[in-house]
PDB file of C-alpha atoms in Angstrom:
ATOM      1  CA  MET A   2     233.891 201.557 276.614  1.00 49.00           C
ATOM      2  CA  ARG A   3     232.859 205.178 277.243  1.00 48.00           C
ATOM      3  CA  SER A   4     230.800 205.114 274.028  1.00 47.00           C
ATOM      4  CA  LEU A   5     229.023 201.922 275.129  1.00 43.00           C
ATOM      5  CA  ARG A   6     228.231 203.452 278.530  1.00 48.00           C
ATOM      6  CA  ARG A   7     226.775 206.556 276.885  1.00 50.00           C
ATOM      7  CA  ARG A   8     224.644 204.394 274.599  1.00 49.00           C
ATOM      8  CA  ALA A   9     223.384 202.265 277.503  1.00 47.00           C
ATOM      9  CA  SER A  10     222.575 205.434 279.454  1.00 51.00           C
ATOM     10  CA  GLY A  11     220.611 206.719 276.490  1.00 52.00           C
ATOM     11  CA  GLN A  12     218.686 203.457 276.247  1.00 51.00           C
ATOM     12  CA  ARG A  13     217.770 203.639 279.945  1.00 53.00           C
ATOM     13  CA  ALA A  14     216.464 207.171 279.432  1.00 55.00           C
ATOM     14  CA  LEU A  15     214.467 206.001 276.421  1.00 55.00           C
ATOM     15  CA  LEU A  16     212.830 203.189 278.393  1.00 56.00           C
ATOM     16  CA  SER A  17     212.029 205.562 281.253  1.00 55.00           C
ATOM     17  CA  ARG A  18     210.419 208.069 278.892  1.00 54.00           C
ATOM     18  CA  LEU A  19     208.327 205.395 277.195  1.00 54.00           C
ATOM     19  CA  ARG A  20     207.041 204.200 280.569  1.00 54.00           C
ATOM     20  CA  ASP A  21     206.067 207.762 281.450  1.00 54.00           C
ATOM     21  CA  GLY A  22     203.717 207.590 278.481  1.00 51.00           C
ATOM     22  CA  ARG A  23     202.269 204.263 279.560  1.00 51.00           C
ATOM     23  CA  ARG A  24     198.688 203.184 280.290  1.00 47.00           C
ATOM     24  CA  GLY A  25     198.109 199.638 279.301  1.00 48.00           C
ATOM     25  CA  ARG A  26     197.890 197.311 276.363  1.00 51.00           C
ATOM     26  CA  ARG A  27     196.040 198.213 273.208  1.00 48.00           C
ATOM     27  CA  SER A  28     192.289 197.737 273.430  1.00 43.00           C
ATOM     28  CA  ALA A  29     190.565 195.491 270.925  1.00 41.00           C
ATOM     29  CA  GLY A  30     189.557 197.279 267.755  1.00 41.00           C
ATOM     30  CA  VAL A  31     192.112 200.105 268.014  1.00 46.00           C
ATOM     31  CA  SER A  32     194.045 200.583 264.770  1.00 53.00           C
ATOM     32  CA  ARG A  33     197.791 200.157 264.597  1.00 72.00           C
ATOM     33  CA  ALA A  34     200.136 203.052 263.898  1.00 85.00           C
ATOM     34  CA  HIS A  35     201.059 205.111 260.830  1.00 92.00           C
ATOM     35  CA  ILE A  36     204.268 207.152 261.161  1.00 96.00           C
ATOM     36  CA  GLU A  37     205.089 210.241 259.126  1.00 96.00           C
ATOM     37  CA  ALA A  38     208.174 212.471 259.205  1.00 96.00           C
ATOM     38  CA  ARG A  39     208.313 215.696 257.224  1.00 97.00           C
ATOM     39  CA  GLY A  40     211.364 217.933 256.777  1.00 97.00           C
ATOM     40  CA  LEU A  41     213.003 216.460 259.874  1.00 97.00           C
ATOM     41  CA  PHE A  42     216.150 218.217 261.088  1.00 97.00           C
ATOM     42  CA  LYS A  43     218.027 217.590 264.314  1.00 97.00           C
ATOM     43  CA  ARG A  44     221.016 219.743 265.162  1.00 96.00           C
ATOM     44  CA  PHE A  45     223.526 219.464 267.968  1.00 95.00           C
ATOM     45  CA  GLY A  46     225.332 222.789 267.825  1.00 94.00           C
ATOM     46  CA  HIS A  47     226.713 223.059 264.301  1.00 92.00           C
ATOM     47  CA  VAL A  48     226.317 219.328 263.625  1.00 94.00           C
ATOM     48  CA  GLU A  49     223.258 218.134 261.698  1.00 95.00           C
ATOM     49  CA  ALA A  50     222.387 214.624 262.875  1.00 96.00           C
ATOM     50  CA  LEU A  51     219.311 214.654 260.613  1.00 97.00           C
ATOM     51  CA  ALA A  52     219.129 216.897 257.563  1.00 96.00           C
ATOM     52  CA  GLY A  53     215.661 217.224 256.064  1.00 95.00           C
ATOM     53  CA  LEU A  54     214.413 213.653 256.432  1.00 96.00           C
ATOM     54  CA  ASP A  55     211.054 212.705 254.908  1.00 97.00           C
ATOM     55  CA  LEU A  56     209.592 209.313 255.767  1.00 96.00           C
ATOM     56  CA  THR A  57     206.244 207.544 255.670  1.00 96.00           C
ATOM     57  CA  LEU A  58     205.758 204.221 257.414  1.00 95.00           C
ATOM     58  CA  ASP A  59     202.483 202.348 257.191  1.00 93.00           C
ATOM     59  CA  ALA A  60     200.854 200.200 259.849  1.00 94.00           C
ATOM     60  CA  GLY A  61     201.913 196.585 259.465  1.00 94.00           C
ATOM     61  CA  GLU A  62     205.220 197.534 257.857  1.00 95.00           C
ATOM     62  CA  CYS A  63     208.783 196.779 258.938  1.00 97.00           C
ATOM     63  CA  LEU A  64     211.333 199.459 258.104  1.00 97.00           C
ATOM     64  CA  ALA A  65     215.008 198.463 258.040  1.00 97.00           C
ATOM     65  CA  LEU A  66     216.943 201.603 258.922  1.00 97.00           C
ATOM     66  CA  LEU A  67     220.507 201.097 257.734  1.00 97.00           C
ATOM     67  CA  GLY A  68     223.671 203.153 257.666  1.00 96.00           C
ATOM     68  CA  PRO A  69     227.130 203.486 259.190  1.00 95.00           C
ATOM     69  CA  ASN A  70     227.723 204.688 262.731  1.00 93.00           C
ATOM     70  CA  GLY A  71     226.874 208.375 263.002  1.00 92.00           C
ATOM     71  CA  ALA A  72     224.401 208.291 260.111  1.00 96.00           C
ATOM     72  CA  GLY A  73     221.483 209.475 262.266  1.00 96.00           C
ATOM     73  CA  LYS A  74     219.732 206.173 262.972  1.00 96.00           C
ATOM     74  CA  SER A  75     219.762 206.437 266.766  1.00 93.00           C
ATOM     75  CA  THR A  76     218.737 210.100 266.599  1.00 95.00           C
ATOM     76  CA  LEU A  77     215.703 209.162 264.520  1.00 96.00           C
ATOM     77  CA  LEU A  78     214.756 206.409 266.997  1.00 95.00           C
ATOM     78  CA  ARG A  79     214.974 208.907 269.863  1.00 93.00           C
ATOM     79  CA  ILE A  80     212.634 211.293 268.043  1.00 95.00           C
ATOM     80  CA  VAL A  81     210.145 208.512 267.263  1.00 95.00           C
ATOM     81  CA  ALA A  82     210.267 207.515 270.936  1.00 92.00           C
ATOM     82  CA  GLY A  83     209.571 211.092 272.026  1.00 91.00           C
ATOM     83  CA  LEU A  84     212.893 211.274 273.830  1.00 90.00           C
ATOM     84  CA  ALA A  85     214.150 214.092 271.603  1.00 93.00           C
ATOM     85  CA  ARG A  86     212.371 216.769 269.602  1.00 95.00           C
ATOM     86  CA  PRO A  87     213.327 217.799 266.080  1.00 96.00           C
ATOM     87  CA  SER A  88     215.053 221.125 265.513  1.00 97.00           C
ATOM     88  CA  GLU A  89     212.800 221.591 262.491  1.00 97.00           C
ATOM     89  CA  GLY A  90     210.048 219.589 260.861  1.00 96.00           C
ATOM     90  CA  SER A  91     207.670 217.103 262.422  1.00 96.00           C
ATOM     91  CA  LEU A  92     207.248 213.443 263.238  1.00 96.00           C
ATOM     92  CA  SER A  93     203.796 212.108 264.056  1.00 95.00           C
ATOM     93  CA  ILE A  94     202.193 208.810 264.977  1.00 94.00           C
ATOM     94  CA  ASP A  95     198.639 208.729 263.653  1.00 92.00           C
ATOM     95  CA  GLY A  96     198.633 212.521 263.693  1.00 91.00           C
ATOM     96  CA  ASP A  97     199.933 212.884 267.260  1.00 92.00           C
ATOM     97  CA  ALA A  98     203.369 214.465 267.725  1.00 91.00           C
ATOM     98  CA  ALA A  99     205.794 211.752 268.824  1.00 92.00           C
ATOM     99  CA  HIS A 100     206.626 213.510 272.109  1.00 90.00           C
ATOM    100  CA  GLU A 101     202.972 213.572 273.220  1.00 90.00           C
ATOM    101  CA  ARG A 102     201.872 210.994 275.787  1.00 88.00           C
ATOM    102  CA  THR A 103     199.189 209.607 273.482  1.00 86.00           C
ATOM    103  CA  ALA A 104     201.937 208.633 271.034  1.00 88.00           C
ATOM    104  CA  ARG A 105     204.606 207.519 273.542  1.00 86.00           C
ATOM    105  CA  ARG A 106     202.344 205.011 275.265  1.00 86.00           C
ATOM    106  CA  ARG A 107     202.035 203.110 271.965  1.00 92.00           C
ATOM    107  CA  ILE A 108     205.770 202.489 271.631  1.00 94.00           C
ATOM    108  CA  GLY A 109     207.892 199.548 272.736  1.00 94.00           C
ATOM    109  CA  TYR A 110     211.662 199.228 272.640  1.00 94.00           C
ATOM    110  CA  ILE A 111     214.124 196.352 272.345  1.00 94.00           C
ATOM    111  CA  GLY A 112     217.795 197.327 272.278  1.00 92.00           C
ATOM    112  CA  HIS A 113     221.173 195.636 272.186  1.00 90.00           C
ATOM    113  CA  ALA A 114     221.622 196.219 275.940  1.00 89.00           C
ATOM    114  CA  SER A 115     219.167 194.261 278.105  1.00 89.00           C
ATOM    115  CA  LEU A 116     218.894 196.975 280.827  1.00 90.00           C
ATOM    116  CA  LEU A 117     217.189 194.528 283.177  1.00 96.00           C
ATOM    117  CA  TYR A 118     217.255 194.725 286.970  1.00 97.00           C
ATOM    118  CA  PRO A 119     219.893 192.099 287.892  1.00 96.00           C
ATOM    119  CA  GLU A 120     218.672 191.749 291.492  1.00 96.00           C
ATOM    120  CA  LEU A 121     215.220 190.657 290.262  1.00 98.00           C
ATOM    121  CA  SER A 122     214.193 187.385 288.677  1.00 98.00           C
ATOM    122  CA  ALA A 123     213.125 187.210 285.048  1.00 98.00           C
ATOM    123  CA  ARG A 124     209.488 186.999 286.122  1.00 98.00           C
ATOM    124  CA  GLU A 125     209.840 189.892 288.575  1.00 98.00           C
ATOM    125  CA  ASN A 126     211.383 192.070 285.851  1.00 98.00           C
ATOM    126  CA  LEU A 127     208.364 191.495 283.620  1.00 98.00           C
ATOM    127  CA  ILE A 128     205.818 191.914 286.414  1.00 98.00           C
ATOM    128  CA  PHE A 129     207.474 195.196 287.368  1.00 97.00           C
ATOM    129  CA  ALA A 130     207.314 196.403 283.749  1.00 96.00           C
ATOM    130  CA  GLY A 131     203.685 195.320 283.509  1.00 96.00           C
ATOM    131  CA  ARG A 132     202.785 197.313 286.604  1.00 96.00           C
ATOM    132  CA  LEU A 133     204.525 200.385 285.203  1.00 92.00           C
ATOM    133  CA  TYR A 134     202.254 200.075 282.172  1.00 91.00           C
ATOM    134  CA  ASP A 135     199.191 199.520 284.392  1.00 93.00           C
ATOM    135  CA  LEU A 136     198.360 196.123 282.906  1.00 96.00           C
ATOM    136  CA  ALA A 137     195.315 194.366 284.323  1.00 96.00           C
ATOM    137  CA  ASP A 138     197.259 191.154 285.070  1.00 98.00           C
ATOM    138  CA  PRO A 139     201.050 191.690 285.138  1.00 98.00           C
ATOM    139  CA  PRO A 140     201.862 188.187 286.524  1.00 98.00           C
ATOM    140  CA  GLY A 141     199.727 186.523 283.859  1.00 98.00           C
ATOM    141  CA  ARG A 142     201.306 188.579 281.090  1.00 98.00           C
ATOM    142  CA  ALA A 143     204.784 187.811 282.454  1.00 98.00           C
ATOM    143  CA  ASP A 144     204.089 184.073 282.448  1.00 98.00           C
ATOM    144  CA  GLU A 145     202.679 184.255 278.914  1.00 98.00           C
ATOM    145  CA  LEU A 146     205.736 186.022 277.520  1.00 97.00           C
ATOM    146  CA  LEU A 147     208.257 183.875 279.383  1.00 97.00           C
ATOM    147  CA  SER A 148     206.553 180.769 278.019  1.00 96.00           C
ATOM    148  CA  GLU A 149     206.748 182.164 274.484  1.00 93.00           C
ATOM    149  CA  GLU A 150     210.467 182.799 274.977  1.00 92.00           C
ATOM    150  CA  GLY A 151     211.034 179.289 276.353  1.00 93.00           C
ATOM    151  CA  LEU A 152     212.088 180.654 279.745  1.00 96.00           C
ATOM    152  CA  SER A 153     209.352 179.337 282.035  1.00 97.00           C
ATOM    153  CA  GLU A 154     211.683 176.913 283.812  1.00 97.00           C
ATOM    154  CA  VAL A 155     214.138 179.672 284.737  1.00 97.00           C
ATOM    155  CA  SER A 156     211.578 182.409 285.390  1.00 97.00           C
ATOM    156  CA  GLN A 157     212.341 182.528 289.139  1.00 98.00           C
ATOM    157  CA  ARG A 158     216.112 182.809 288.695  1.00 98.00           C
ATOM    158  CA  LEU A 159     217.877 186.127 289.197  1.00 98.00           C
ATOM    159  CA  VAL A 160     218.773 187.816 285.933  1.00 97.00           C
ATOM    160  CA  SER A 161     222.303 188.399 287.265  1.00 96.00           C
ATOM    161  CA  GLY A 162     222.971 184.690 286.718  1.00 96.00           C
ATOM    162  CA  PHE A 163     221.729 184.617 283.120  1.00 96.00           C
ATOM    163  CA  SER A 164     223.879 184.296 280.036  1.00 94.00           C
ATOM    164  CA  ARG A 165     223.947 187.243 277.625  1.00 94.00           C
ATOM    165  CA  GLY A 166     221.532 185.467 275.300  1.00 94.00           C
ATOM    166  CA  MET A 167     219.071 184.542 278.056  1.00 95.00           C
ATOM    167  CA  ALA A 168     219.070 188.112 279.372  1.00 96.00           C
ATOM    168  CA  GLN A 169     218.361 189.396 275.874  1.00 95.00           C
ATOM    169  CA  ARG A 170     215.372 187.044 275.582  1.00 95.00           C
ATOM    170  CA  VAL A 171     213.959 188.481 278.821  1.00 96.00           C
ATOM    171  CA  ALA A 172     214.546 191.982 277.428  1.00 95.00           C
ATOM    172  CA  ILE A 173     212.601 191.019 274.303  1.00 95.00           C
ATOM    173  CA  ALA A 174     209.684 189.903 276.466  1.00 96.00           C
ATOM    174  CA  ARG A 175     209.923 193.133 278.467  1.00 96.00           C
ATOM    175  CA  GLY A 176     209.718 195.199 275.276  1.00 95.00           C
ATOM    176  CA  LEU A 177     206.491 193.419 274.316  1.00 96.00           C
ATOM    177  CA  VAL A 178     204.833 193.453 277.728  1.00 96.00           C
ATOM    178  CA  HIS A 179     202.266 196.159 276.854  1.00 95.00           C
ATOM    179  CA  ASP A 180     201.649 194.946 273.272  1.00 94.00           C
ATOM    180  CA  PRO A 181     202.947 198.170 271.672  1.00 94.00           C
ATOM    181  CA  ASP A 182     201.652 199.357 268.310  1.00 95.00           C
ATOM    182  CA  VAL A 183     205.123 200.614 267.345  1.00 96.00           C
ATOM    183  CA  LEU A 184     208.214 198.565 268.137  1.00 97.00           C
ATOM    184  CA  LEU A 185     211.668 200.167 267.976  1.00 97.00           C
ATOM    185  CA  LEU A 186     214.438 197.613 267.524  1.00 97.00           C
ATOM    186  CA  ASP A 187     218.062 198.709 267.979  1.00 95.00           C
ATOM    187  CA  GLU A 188     220.350 195.748 267.178  1.00 94.00           C
ATOM    188  CA  PRO A 189     217.906 193.326 268.878  1.00 94.00           C
ATOM    189  CA  PHE A 190     219.792 190.181 267.798  1.00 94.00           C
ATOM    190  CA  THR A 191     222.818 191.026 269.962  1.00 91.00           C
ATOM    191  CA  GLY A 192     223.795 188.074 272.153  1.00 90.00           C
ATOM    192  CA  LEU A 193     221.318 185.637 270.607  1.00 92.00           C
ATOM    193  CA  ASP A 194     222.387 182.279 269.224  1.00 92.00           C
ATOM    194  CA  ARG A 195     221.135 181.213 265.797  1.00 92.00           C
ATOM    195  CA  ARG A 196     218.066 179.433 267.172  1.00 91.00           C
ATOM    196  CA  ALA A 197     217.018 182.362 269.371  1.00 90.00           C
ATOM    197  CA  ALA A 198     217.659 184.834 266.546  1.00 92.00           C
ATOM    198  CA  ARG A 199     215.413 182.879 264.182  1.00 92.00           C
ATOM    199  CA  ARG A 200     212.758 182.675 266.905  1.00 91.00           C
ATOM    200  CA  LEU A 201     212.903 186.449 267.256  1.00 93.00           C
ATOM    201  CA  GLU A 202     212.664 186.894 263.486  1.00 94.00           C
ATOM    202  CA  SER A 203     209.532 184.722 263.424  1.00 94.00           C
ATOM    203  CA  ARG A 204     208.079 186.651 266.350  1.00 92.00           C
ATOM    204  CA  LEU A 205     208.700 190.009 264.700  1.00 95.00           C
ATOM    205  CA  ASP A 206     207.245 188.843 261.401  1.00 95.00           C
ATOM    206  CA  ALA A 207     204.106 187.642 263.194  1.00 94.00           C
ATOM    207  CA  LEU A 208     203.789 190.997 264.964  1.00 94.00           C
ATOM    208  CA  ARG A 209     204.099 192.832 261.667  1.00 94.00           C
ATOM    209  CA  ARG A 210     201.484 190.629 260.028  1.00 94.00           C
ATOM    210  CA  SER A 211     199.112 191.411 262.888  1.00 94.00           C
ATOM    211  CA  GLY A 212     199.484 195.139 262.182  1.00 94.00           C
ATOM    212  CA  HIS A 213     202.373 196.279 264.374  1.00 95.00           C
ATOM    213  CA  THR A 214     204.742 198.868 262.919  1.00 96.00           C
ATOM    214  CA  LEU A 215     208.431 197.983 263.274  1.00 97.00           C
ATOM    215  CA  ILE A 216     211.570 200.087 262.891  1.00 98.00           C
ATOM    216  CA  LEU A 217     214.668 197.882 262.812  1.00 98.00           C
ATOM    217  CA  VAL A 218     218.179 199.294 263.173  1.00 96.00           C
ATOM    218  CA  THR A 219     220.700 196.563 262.433  1.00 93.00           C
ATOM    219  CA  HIS A 220     224.008 195.781 260.765  1.00 91.00           C
ATOM    220  CA  ASP A 221     222.704 192.255 260.060  1.00 91.00           C
ATOM    221  CA  LEU A 222     221.655 192.740 256.442  1.00 93.00           C
ATOM    222  CA  ALA A 223     220.440 189.150 256.095  1.00 92.00           C
ATOM    223  CA  SER A 224     217.928 189.619 258.917  1.00 93.00           C
ATOM    224  CA  ALA A 225     216.941 193.002 257.506  1.00 94.00           C
ATOM    225  CA  ALA A 226     216.250 191.444 254.103  1.00 94.00           C
ATOM    226  CA  ARG A 227     214.116 188.691 255.627  1.00 94.00           C
ATOM    227  CA  LEU A 228     212.040 191.010 257.815  1.00 95.00           C
ATOM    228  CA  ALA A 229     211.697 194.341 256.047  1.00 96.00           C
ATOM    229  CA  GLN A 230     209.370 195.497 253.289  1.00 94.00           C
ATOM    230  CA  HIS A 231     210.788 199.025 253.431  1.00 96.00           C
ATOM    231  CA  VAL A 232     214.491 199.907 253.453  1.00 96.00           C
ATOM    232  CA  VAL A 233     216.077 203.290 254.116  1.00 97.00           C
ATOM    233  CA  VAL A 234     219.838 203.885 254.053  1.00 97.00           C
ATOM    234  CA  LEU A 235     221.054 206.985 255.891  1.00 97.00           C
ATOM    235  CA  SER A 236     224.376 208.759 255.517  1.00 96.00           C
ATOM    236  CA  GLU A 237     225.221 211.923 257.451  1.00 95.00           C
ATOM    237  CA  GLY A 238     221.576 212.455 258.354  1.00 95.00           C
ATOM    238  CA  ARG A 239     220.253 212.177 254.800  1.00 96.00           C
ATOM    239  CA  THR A 240     218.384 209.459 252.952  1.00 96.00           C
ATOM    240  CA  VAL A 241     220.708 208.115 250.251  1.00 96.00           C
ATOM    241  CA  TYR A 242     218.551 205.129 249.304  1.00 95.00           C
ATOM    242  CA  GLU A 243     214.946 204.078 249.866  1.00 96.00           C
ATOM    243  CA  SER A 244     212.919 201.193 248.472  1.00 94.00           C
ATOM    244  CA  ARG A 245     209.793 199.185 249.156  1.00 92.00           C
ATOM    245  CA  GLY A 246     209.343 195.534 248.353  1.00 88.00           C
ATOM    246  CA  PRO A 247     211.264 192.319 249.087  1.00 81.00           C
ATOM    247  CA  LEU A 248     215.044 192.156 248.736  1.00 81.00           C
ATOM    248  CA  GLU A 249     217.379 189.180 248.786  1.00 85.00           C
ATOM    249  CA  PRO A 250     220.249 189.400 251.307  1.00 84.00           C
ATOM    250  CA  ASP A 251     222.946 189.501 248.599  1.00 87.00           C
ATOM    251  CA  SER A 252     221.024 192.144 246.675  1.00 90.00           C
ATOM    252  CA  LEU A 253     220.545 194.261 249.801  1.00 92.00           C
ATOM    253  CA  GLU A 254     224.248 194.102 250.622  1.00 91.00           C
ATOM    254  CA  ARG A 255     225.199 195.292 247.125  1.00 92.00           C
ATOM    255  CA  THR A 256     222.554 198.012 247.256  1.00 92.00           C
ATOM    256  CA  TYR A 257     223.763 199.164 250.677  1.00 93.00           C
ATOM    257  CA  VAL A 258     227.409 199.374 249.623  1.00 93.00           C
ATOM    258  CA  ASP A 259     226.551 201.149 246.361  1.00 93.00           C
ATOM    259  CA  ALA A 260     224.295 203.660 248.145  1.00 93.00           C
ATOM    260  CA  LEU A 261     227.046 204.653 250.569  1.00 94.00           C
ATOM    261  CA  GLU A 262     229.680 204.851 247.838  1.00 90.00           C
ATOM    262  CA  ASP A 263     227.420 207.097 245.751  1.00 87.00           C
ATOM    263  CA  ALA A 264     226.415 209.304 248.693  1.00 83.00           C
ATOM    264  CA  PRO A 265     227.513 212.950 248.353  1.00 77.00           C
TER     265      PRO A 265
END
């Protein structure tokens, strides 16, 4: 329970930091994002959470970031989000350091914890997020996203009365409110039934095809295989496997297990 509370607290801090780098949806004609990490180290005392990571992620690509707990996945997401800085090395988004406001405002986040305001309705949560990002029409954007999530009929209900799956669908809409170029996904299928999970998969694939850059952290290897064109397996802060190209779910599972067994 203490671990879950720490993780939820970290996700709240991440969302707050991303909003500090806000300023609206992407303007027409602006290119999507290319991410590059070089010699990335992150140390906490004597512990190396990341140990010399190199990574290139192209615009319009979905990266499945896999590995056991403690492998460094969440640390990497925090650095991409600008919430933490590397101890050594660099991580840039189209040449801008990830912690700079120009980079942070291009990032969206969907996590396994909804982190919604329970005393607000679904629509009010999205309008509030839209205003934080200085959207031109927060109510209109809220209605658009709620319709896409199939939640229009319950948009005025307080989130405190929602099921876990319904709350997660509102959180998905909230993560997309400013049309981010880079979308960080930390176990986004948590709480979703099969139908909602497949809807989210279709939504993410459409975003990728339109040029968004996605980083997906998940233990659902089947979803990772369906969505990702780029797979990285981390173990103790190091890349132990990397590939580009389509993978079948069974093949990815075997590859994942073999990579961890062969890791030094």
